[in-house]
XYZ file of C-alpha atoms in Angstrom:
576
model
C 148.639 93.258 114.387
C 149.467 90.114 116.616
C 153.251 89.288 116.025
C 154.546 85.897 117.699
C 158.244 85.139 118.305
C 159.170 81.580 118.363
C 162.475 80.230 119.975
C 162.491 76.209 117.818
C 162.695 73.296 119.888
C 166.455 72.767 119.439
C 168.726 70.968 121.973
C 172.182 69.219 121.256
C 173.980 68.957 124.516
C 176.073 71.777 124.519
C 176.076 74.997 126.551
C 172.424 74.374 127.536
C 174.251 71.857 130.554
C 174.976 75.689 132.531
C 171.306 75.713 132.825
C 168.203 78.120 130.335
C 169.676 80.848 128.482
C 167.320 83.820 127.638
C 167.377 84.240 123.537
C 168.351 87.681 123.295
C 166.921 88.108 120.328
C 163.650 88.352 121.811
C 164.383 91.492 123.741
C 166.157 93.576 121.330
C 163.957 92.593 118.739
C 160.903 92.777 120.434
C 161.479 95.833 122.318
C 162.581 97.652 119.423
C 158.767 96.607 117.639
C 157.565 97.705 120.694
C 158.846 101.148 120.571
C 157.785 101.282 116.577
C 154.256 100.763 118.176
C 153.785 97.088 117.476
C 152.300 96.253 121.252
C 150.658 92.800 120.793
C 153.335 90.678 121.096
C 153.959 87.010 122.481
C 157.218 85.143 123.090
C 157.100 81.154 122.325
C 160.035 79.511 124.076
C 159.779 76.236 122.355
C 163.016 75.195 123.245
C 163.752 76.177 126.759
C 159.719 74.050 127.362
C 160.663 71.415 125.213
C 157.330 72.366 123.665
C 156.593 69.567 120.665
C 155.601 70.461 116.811
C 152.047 69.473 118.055
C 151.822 71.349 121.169
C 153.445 74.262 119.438
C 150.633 73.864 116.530
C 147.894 73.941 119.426
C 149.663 77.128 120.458
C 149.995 78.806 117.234
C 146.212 77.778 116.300
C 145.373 79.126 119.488
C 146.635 82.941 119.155
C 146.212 83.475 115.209
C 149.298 85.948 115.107
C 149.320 87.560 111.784
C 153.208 88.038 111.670
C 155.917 85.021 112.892
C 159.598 85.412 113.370
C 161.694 82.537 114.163
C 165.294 82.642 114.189
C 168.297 79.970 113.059
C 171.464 79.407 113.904
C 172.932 76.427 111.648
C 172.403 72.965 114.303
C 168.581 74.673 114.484
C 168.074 75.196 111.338
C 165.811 72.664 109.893
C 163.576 72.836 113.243
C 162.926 76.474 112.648
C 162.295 75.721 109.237
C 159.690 72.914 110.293
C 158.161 75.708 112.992
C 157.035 78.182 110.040
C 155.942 74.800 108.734
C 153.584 74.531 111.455
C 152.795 78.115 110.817
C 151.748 77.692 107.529
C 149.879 74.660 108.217
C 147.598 75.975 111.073
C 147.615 79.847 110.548
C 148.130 79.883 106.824
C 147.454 83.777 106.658
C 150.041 84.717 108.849
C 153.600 85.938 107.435
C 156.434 83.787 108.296
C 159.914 85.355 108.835
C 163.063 83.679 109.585
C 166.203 85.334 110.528
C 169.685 84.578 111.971
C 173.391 83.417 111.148
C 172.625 80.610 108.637
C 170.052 82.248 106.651
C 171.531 85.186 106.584
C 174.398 83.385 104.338
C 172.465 80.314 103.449
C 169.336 81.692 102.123
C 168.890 80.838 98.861
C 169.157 76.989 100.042
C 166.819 77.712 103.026
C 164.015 79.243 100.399
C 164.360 76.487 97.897
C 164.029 73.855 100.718
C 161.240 75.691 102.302
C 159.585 78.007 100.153
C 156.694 78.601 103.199
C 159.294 80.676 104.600
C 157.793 84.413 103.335
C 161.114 86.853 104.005
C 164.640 85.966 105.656
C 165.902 88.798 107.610
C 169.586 89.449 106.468
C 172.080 90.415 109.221
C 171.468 92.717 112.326
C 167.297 92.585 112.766
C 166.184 95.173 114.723
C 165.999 98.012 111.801
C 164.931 95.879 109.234
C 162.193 94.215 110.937
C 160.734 97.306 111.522
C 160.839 98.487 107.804
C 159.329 95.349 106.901
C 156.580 94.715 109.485
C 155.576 98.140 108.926
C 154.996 97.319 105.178
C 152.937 94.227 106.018
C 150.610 96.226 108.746
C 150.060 98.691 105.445
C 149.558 95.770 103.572
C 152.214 96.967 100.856
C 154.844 94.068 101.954
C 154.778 92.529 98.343
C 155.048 95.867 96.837
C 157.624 97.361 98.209
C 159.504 94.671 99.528
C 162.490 94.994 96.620
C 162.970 98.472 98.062
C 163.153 97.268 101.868
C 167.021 96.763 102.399
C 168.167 93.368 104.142
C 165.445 90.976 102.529
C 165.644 87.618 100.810
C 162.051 85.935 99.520
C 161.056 83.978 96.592
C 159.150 86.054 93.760
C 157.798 83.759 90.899
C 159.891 81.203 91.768
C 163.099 82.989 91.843
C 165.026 84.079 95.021
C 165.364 87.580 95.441
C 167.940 89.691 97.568
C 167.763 93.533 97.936
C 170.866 95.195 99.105
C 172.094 95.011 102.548
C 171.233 97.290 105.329
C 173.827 99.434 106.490
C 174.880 98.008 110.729
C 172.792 99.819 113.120
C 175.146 103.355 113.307
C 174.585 103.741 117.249
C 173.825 100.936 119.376
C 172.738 103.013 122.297
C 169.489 103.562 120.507
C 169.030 99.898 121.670
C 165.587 99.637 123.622
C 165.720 96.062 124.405
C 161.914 94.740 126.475
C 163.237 91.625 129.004
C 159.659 91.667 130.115
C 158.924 89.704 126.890
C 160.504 86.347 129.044
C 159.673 84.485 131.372
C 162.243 84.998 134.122
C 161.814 81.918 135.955
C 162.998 79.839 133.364
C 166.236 81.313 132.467
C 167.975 79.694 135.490
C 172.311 79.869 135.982
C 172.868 76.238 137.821
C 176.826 77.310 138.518
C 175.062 80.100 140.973
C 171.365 79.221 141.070
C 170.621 82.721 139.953
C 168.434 84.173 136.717
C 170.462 84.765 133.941
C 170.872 87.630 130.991
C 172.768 87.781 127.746
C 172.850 91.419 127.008
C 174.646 93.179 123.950
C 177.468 95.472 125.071
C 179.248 95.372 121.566
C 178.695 94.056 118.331
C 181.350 92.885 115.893
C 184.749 92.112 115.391
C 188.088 93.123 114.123
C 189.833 90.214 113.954
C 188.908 87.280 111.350
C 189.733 83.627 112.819
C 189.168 81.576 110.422
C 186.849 79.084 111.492
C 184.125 82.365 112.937
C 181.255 83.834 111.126
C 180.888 86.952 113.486
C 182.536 89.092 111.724
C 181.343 88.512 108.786
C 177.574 89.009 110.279
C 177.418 91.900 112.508
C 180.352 93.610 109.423
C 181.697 96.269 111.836
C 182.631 96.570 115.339
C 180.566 99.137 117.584
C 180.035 99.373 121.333
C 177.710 100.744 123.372
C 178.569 103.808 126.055
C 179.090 102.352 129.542
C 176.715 104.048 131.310
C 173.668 103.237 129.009
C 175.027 99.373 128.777
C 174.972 99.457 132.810
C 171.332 101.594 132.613
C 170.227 98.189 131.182
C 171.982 95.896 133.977
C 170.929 97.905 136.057
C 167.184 97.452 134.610
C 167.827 93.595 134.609
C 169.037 93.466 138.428
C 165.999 95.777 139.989
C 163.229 94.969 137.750
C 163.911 91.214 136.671
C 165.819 90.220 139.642
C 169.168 88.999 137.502
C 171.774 87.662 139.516
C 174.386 86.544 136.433
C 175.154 87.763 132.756
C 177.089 86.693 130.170
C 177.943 89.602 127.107
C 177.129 88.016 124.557
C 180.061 90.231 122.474
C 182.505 88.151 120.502
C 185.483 90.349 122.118
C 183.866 93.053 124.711
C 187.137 93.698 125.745
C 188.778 94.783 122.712
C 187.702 98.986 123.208
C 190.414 98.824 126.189
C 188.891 102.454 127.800
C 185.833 101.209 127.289
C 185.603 98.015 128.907
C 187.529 100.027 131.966
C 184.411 102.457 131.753
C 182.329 99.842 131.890
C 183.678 98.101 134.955
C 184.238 101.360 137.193
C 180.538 102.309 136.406
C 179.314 98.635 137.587
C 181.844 99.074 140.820
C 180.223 102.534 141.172
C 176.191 101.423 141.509
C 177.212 98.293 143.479
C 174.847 95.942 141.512
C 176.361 92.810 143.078
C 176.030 91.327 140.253
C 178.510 89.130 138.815
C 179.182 87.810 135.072
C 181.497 86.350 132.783
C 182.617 87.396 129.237
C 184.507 85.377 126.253
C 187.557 87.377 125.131
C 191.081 86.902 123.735
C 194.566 85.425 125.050
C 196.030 89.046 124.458
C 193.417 91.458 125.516
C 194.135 89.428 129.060
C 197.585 90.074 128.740
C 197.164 93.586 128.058
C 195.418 94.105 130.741
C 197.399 92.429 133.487
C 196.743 95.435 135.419
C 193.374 96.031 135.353
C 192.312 92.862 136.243
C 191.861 93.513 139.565
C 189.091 96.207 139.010
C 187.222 93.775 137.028
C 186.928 91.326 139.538
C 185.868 94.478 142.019
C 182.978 94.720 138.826
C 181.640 91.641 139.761
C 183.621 89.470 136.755
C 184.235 86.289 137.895
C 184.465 83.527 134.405
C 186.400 84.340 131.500
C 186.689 82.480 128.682
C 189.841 81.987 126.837
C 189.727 81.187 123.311
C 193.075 79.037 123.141
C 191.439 77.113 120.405
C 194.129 74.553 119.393
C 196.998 72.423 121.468
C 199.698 72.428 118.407
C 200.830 75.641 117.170
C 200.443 74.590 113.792
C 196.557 74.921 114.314
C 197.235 78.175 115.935
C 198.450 80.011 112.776
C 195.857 77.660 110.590
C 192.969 79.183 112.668
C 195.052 82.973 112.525
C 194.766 83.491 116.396
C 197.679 85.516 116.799
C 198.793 84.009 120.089
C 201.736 81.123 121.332
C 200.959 78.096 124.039
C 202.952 80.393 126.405
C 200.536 83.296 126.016
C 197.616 80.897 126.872
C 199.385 79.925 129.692
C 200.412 83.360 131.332
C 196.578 84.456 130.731
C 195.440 81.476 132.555
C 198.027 82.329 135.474
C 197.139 85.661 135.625
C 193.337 85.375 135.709
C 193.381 83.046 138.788
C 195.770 85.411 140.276
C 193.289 87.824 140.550
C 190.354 85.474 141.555
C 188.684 84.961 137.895
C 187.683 81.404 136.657
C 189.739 80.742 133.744
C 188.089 78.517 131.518
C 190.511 77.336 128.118
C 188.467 76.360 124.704
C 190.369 73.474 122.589
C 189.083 73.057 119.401
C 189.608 69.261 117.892
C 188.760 67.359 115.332
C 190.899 69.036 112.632
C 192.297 66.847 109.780
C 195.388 66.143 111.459
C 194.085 65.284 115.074
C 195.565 62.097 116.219
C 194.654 60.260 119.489
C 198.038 61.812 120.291
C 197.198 65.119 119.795
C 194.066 64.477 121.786
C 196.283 63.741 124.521
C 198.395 66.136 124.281
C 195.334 68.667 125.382
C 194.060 66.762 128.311
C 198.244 67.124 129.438
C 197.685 70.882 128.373
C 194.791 72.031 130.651
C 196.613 70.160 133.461
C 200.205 72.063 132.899
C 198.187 75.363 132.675
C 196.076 74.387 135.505
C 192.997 75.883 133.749
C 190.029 75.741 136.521
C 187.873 74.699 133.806
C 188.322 73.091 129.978
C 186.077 72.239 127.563
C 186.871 70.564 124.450
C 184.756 71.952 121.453
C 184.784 69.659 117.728
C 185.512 72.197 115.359
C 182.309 72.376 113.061
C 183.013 73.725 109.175
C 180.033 76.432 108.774
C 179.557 76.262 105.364
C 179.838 80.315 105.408
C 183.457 80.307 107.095
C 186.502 80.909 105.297
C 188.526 78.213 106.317
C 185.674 75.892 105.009
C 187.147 76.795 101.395
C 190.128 74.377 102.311
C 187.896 71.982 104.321
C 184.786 71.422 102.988
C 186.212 68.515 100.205
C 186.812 66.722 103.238
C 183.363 66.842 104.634
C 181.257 64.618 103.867
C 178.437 65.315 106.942
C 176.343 67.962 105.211
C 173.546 67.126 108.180
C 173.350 70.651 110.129
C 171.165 69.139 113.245
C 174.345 68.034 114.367
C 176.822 71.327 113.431
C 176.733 71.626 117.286
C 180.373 71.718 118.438
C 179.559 68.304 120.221
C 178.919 66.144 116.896
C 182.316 65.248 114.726
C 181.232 66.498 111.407
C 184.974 65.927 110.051
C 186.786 62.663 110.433
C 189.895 63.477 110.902
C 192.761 61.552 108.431
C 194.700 59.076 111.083
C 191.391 58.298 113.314
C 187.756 57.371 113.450
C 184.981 59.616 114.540
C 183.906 57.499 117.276
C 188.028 57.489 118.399
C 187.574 61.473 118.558
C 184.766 61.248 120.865
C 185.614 58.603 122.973
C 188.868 60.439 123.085
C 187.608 63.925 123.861
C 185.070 62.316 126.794
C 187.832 60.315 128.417
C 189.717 63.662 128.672
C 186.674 65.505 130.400
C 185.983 62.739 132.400
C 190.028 62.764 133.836
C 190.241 66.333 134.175
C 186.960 66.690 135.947
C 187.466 63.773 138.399
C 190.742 65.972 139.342
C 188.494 69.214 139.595
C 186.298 67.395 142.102
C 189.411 67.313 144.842
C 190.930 71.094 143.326
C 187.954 72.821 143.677
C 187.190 72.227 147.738
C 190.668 73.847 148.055
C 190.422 76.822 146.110
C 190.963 80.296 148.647
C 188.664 82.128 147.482
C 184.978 81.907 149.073
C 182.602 82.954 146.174
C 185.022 81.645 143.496
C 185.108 78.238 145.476
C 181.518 78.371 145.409
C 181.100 78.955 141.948
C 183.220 76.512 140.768
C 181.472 74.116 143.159
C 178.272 75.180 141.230
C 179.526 74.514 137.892
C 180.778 71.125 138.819
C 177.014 70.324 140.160
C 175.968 71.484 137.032
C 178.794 69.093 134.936
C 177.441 65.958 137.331
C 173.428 66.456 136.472
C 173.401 66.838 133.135
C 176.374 63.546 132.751
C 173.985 61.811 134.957
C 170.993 62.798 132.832
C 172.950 62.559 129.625
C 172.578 65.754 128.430
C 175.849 66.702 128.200
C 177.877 65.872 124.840
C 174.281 64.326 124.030
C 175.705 61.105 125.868
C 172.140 59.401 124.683
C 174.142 58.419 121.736
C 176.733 56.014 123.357
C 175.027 52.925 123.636
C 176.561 50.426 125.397
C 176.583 46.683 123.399
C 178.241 44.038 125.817
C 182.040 44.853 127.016
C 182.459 48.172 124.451
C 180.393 51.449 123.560
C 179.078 51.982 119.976
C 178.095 55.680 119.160
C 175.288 56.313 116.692
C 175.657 59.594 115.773
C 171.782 59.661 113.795
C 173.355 61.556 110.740
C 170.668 61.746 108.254
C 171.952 59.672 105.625
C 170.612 61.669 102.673
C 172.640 64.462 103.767
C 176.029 62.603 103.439
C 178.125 62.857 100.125
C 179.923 60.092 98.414
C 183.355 60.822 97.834
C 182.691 61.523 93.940
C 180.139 63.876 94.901
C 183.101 65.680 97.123
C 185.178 65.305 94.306
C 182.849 67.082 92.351
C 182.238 70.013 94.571
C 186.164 70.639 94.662
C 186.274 70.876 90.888
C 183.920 73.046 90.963
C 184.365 75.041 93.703
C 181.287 74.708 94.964
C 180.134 74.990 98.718
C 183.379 76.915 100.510
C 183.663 80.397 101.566
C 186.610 82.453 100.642
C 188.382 85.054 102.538
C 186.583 87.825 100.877
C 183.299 88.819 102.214
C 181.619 87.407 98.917
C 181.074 83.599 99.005
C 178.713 81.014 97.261
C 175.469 79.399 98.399
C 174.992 75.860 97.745
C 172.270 73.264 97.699
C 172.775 70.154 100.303
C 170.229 68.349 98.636
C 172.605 65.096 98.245
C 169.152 63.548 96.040
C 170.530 65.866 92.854
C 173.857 66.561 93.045
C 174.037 67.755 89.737
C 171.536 70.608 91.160
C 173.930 71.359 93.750
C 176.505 72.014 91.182
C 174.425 74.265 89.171
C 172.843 76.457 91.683
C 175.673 78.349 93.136
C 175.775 81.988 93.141
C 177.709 84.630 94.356
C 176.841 86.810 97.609
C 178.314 89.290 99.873
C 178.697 89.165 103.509
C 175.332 89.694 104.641
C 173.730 88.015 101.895
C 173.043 90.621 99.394
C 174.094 90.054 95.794
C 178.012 90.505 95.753
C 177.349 92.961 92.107
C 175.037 94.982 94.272
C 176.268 98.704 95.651
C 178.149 98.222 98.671
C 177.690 100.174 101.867
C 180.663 102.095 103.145
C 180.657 102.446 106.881
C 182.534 106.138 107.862
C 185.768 105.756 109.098
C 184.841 107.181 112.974
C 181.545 107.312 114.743
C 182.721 107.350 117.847
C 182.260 103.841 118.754
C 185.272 102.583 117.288
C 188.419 102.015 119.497
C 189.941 105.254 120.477
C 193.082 103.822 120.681
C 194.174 101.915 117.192
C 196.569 100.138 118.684
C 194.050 98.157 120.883
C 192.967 96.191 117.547
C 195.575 94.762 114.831
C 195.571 95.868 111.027
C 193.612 93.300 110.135
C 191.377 94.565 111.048
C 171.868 88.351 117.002
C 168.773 88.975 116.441
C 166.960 86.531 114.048
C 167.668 88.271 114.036
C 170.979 88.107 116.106
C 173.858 85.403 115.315
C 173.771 83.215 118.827
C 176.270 84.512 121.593
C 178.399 81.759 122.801
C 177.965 81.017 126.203
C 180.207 80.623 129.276
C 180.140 77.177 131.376
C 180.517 74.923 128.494
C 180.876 71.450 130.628
């Protein structure tokens, strides 16, 4: 059976800047077929080629796969639903199979608005696709698929969802295949090295409001050390990897763990080095072993600060103060590790004050790096239940963290940008002094590298998708491109809070929603209720055990409140 995997054509001027990053879906998915016996496999990186729909088609006409899996997280979504388009078109016998973040929640609108998409794949991928792939070589897929766990597909019309499938118990059964890519693409500019994304953990405790992950990957596991660094170890001699970036929400949350981690790195001298995303406290915590994991080769950690006023702090229920951000910034550089600080804007109450106030910020903490992310309401996030009356945008191209989706109540979209550019602009013109002056060697040079990497893609305007400013005699116009069919009216918002419609609630059960703005009346009708992963929220519920062993051995390490198509998108480092 000839199985293609397609990476869509996607771009939107956001982490891509840092240079090609290697979807790790590929691997862990495709490895894992690969072990089930499924050999005949080829990797389509649309995106990272820039291949068009009609080079694609050529492509896809060209191998006849039988089976396609494409993957979506919400800004991609409509291009992966036009690539199984394309599949349909020019290879109309083969299955098409989309998996991911967004339809994972959002697949009952993703069916209805392409109905040439055969199966979504629900959550984590790598067990299900097996299950089901192994049904369509049998040729019993329609069959049995309302007994294959993790599924959504239209039967007669009607969208179907079988139960979830329970998280993958032990992630060290992992067999990710990195031979599936093409290593010369996937290209770090910061360090001019190849670059990995590998899985060390999956999940989260905590629930920030504005996040999906949790809700996704439904309980946090980790890998053991020694087979996470088996796999580094793999990438560095076999695939000549000279950066990675864990693609784990919080890898550092399993304290011992993350220690175990770093002293087995330090022990096979990889000299590799790689950056993670983690928490204000877990930095804090850890003001002692920070040392050994800059001896392990980590050099760029990024600090979700999220929000200048406190008041967004507790809104976005981050559990940390403006001091704490500050004292984890400190403490970082002390020990010769980039700290980069997120600030999320755009909220309601932003202000061109408020804007301000985190340019002034990142300069008090004396961050080495900032970047300045516009919040973007997933439809499938809880604190879109008090938002999403107040957004209009329902145009997902451009849910990319660069695009303001919200207009915020005392200012103008185009004030936001031009706001949130003027502050990179400042506090990167200051870098370009700071940086020639920083002690350390290899941290001098990396920060060097990542400034490089902020000036070509400014220059080349692909950073914040600068195409869009167009300049019309003395003052700049943005044209965002929002596809106007895709915007509601303010009765139609009106409507959807009456009814409830399109938000997410805290619980894990939340409603799907149709954005076609044509029929809003159809939007208001269509709703229904699903859990976490998708599944019908009336369905039997999976219980994970209490202890497996790859929970936190210490419970004190996580607070009580406690990728893939097939794999919700890691967020990568280097954001400039």
């Amino acid at each position: 059976m000839r199985i293609m995997m397609i990476q869509p054509n996607y771009h939107s001027g956001g982490a891509e800047i840092a240079g090609n990053w290697p979807p790790s879906w590929v691997p862990y998915v495709g490895g894992t077929l690969k072990s089930a016996g499924f050999t005949d496999i080829r990797f389509v990186d649309a995106m990272t080629n820039y291949i068009s729909d009609d080079a694609l088609a050529q492509i896809i006409a060209q191998h006849q796969p039988d089976v396609v899996l494409a993957t979506a997280i919400t800004p991609m979504i409509y291009q992966s639903q036009t690539t199984l388009k394309i599949v349909r078109q020019v290879c109309p016998q083969a299955v098409t199979i989309m998996g991911g973040v967004h339809p994972t929640f959002m697949y009952e609108e993703v069916l209805r608005e392409a109905p040439w998409v055969d199966y979504i794949i629900r959550g984590e991928g790598e067990e299900i696709t097996i299950n089901l792939l192994r049904a369509i070589a049998n040729g019993t897929d329609r069959r049995d698929r309302n007994q294959i766990l993790g599924l959504s597909f239209l039967e007669d019309g009607k969208v179907v969802a079988t139960p979830d499938h329970p998280p993958i118990k032990d992630l060290n059964t992992l067999c990710a295949d990195w031979s599936l890519l093409d290593w010369n693409k996937y290209i770090y500019t910061p360090l001019n090295v190849r670059v990995a994304v590998p899985n060390f953990a999956r999940g989260c405790p905590f629930r920030c409001r504005f996040c999906s992950q949790w809700k996704f990957w439904r309980k946090y596991r980790s890998r053991s050390p020694k087979h996470f660094v088996d796999e580094i170890e793999q990438l560095v001699k076999q695939h000549h990897i000279g950066f990675f970036i864990l693609a784990d929400e919080e890898p550092t949350i399993n304290k011992s763990r993350f220690i175990a981690l770093c002293k087995e790195l330090v022990d096979r001298k990889l000299g590799i080095h790689w950056g993670i995303n983690t928490r204000v406290t877990d930095i804090l915590r850890d003001e002692k072993e920070l040392p050994l994991y800059r001896e392990a080769g980590l050099i760029h950690v990024s600090l979700g600060t999220e929000a200048a006023a406190q008041l967004n702090l507790n809104l976005f229920r981050k559990e940390t103060t403006i001091e704490d951000n500050k004292k984890a910034v400190r403490l970082l550089q002390e020990n010769g590790i980039v700290a980069e600080v997120q600030f999320i804007m755009g909220l309601p109450n932003e202000t061109l004050e408020t804007i301000e106030e985190t340019y002034r910020m990142a300069r008090d903490w004396h961050a080495d790096m900032t970047n300045w992310n516009i919040y973007t309401p997933w439809p499938f996030s809880e604190l879109f239940e008090e938002l999403g009356d107040k957004v209009e945008v329902r145009d997902y191209s451009h849910y990319n963290f660069v695009t303001p989706i919200m207009k915020p109540d005392a200012i103008t979209r185009e004030q936001l940008l031009k706001g949130i550019l003027r502050n990179y602009a400042r506090f990167y013109s200051h870098k370009m002094l700071e940086y020639w002056f920083v002690k350390d060697s290899f941290k001098r040079k990396y920060l060097l590298g990542c400034l490089k990497a902020f000036a070509q893609t400014t220059l080349n305007k692909r950073f914040y998708n600068l195409k869009r400013l167009k300049q019309k005699g003395l003052h700049t116009e943005i044209e965002f491109g929002f596809d106007r069919s895709r915007i509601l009216t303010p009765e139609q918002l009106v409507q959807l809070k009456q009814t409830h419609v399109a938000v997410a609630p805290v619980t894990t059960e939340m409603p799907t929603w149709t954005p076609n703005i044509e029929n809003v009346e159809g939007i208001l009708m269509s709703s229904s209720s699903i859990a976490a992963c998708g599944a019908p929220s009336d369905l039997p519920e999976y219980h994970c055990e209490a202890h497996d062993g790859n929970e936190a051995e210490d419970s004190s390490e996580a607070p009580a409140e406690t990728k893939a198509p097939l794999e919700a998108a890691p967020e990568p480092m280097m954001h400039i």
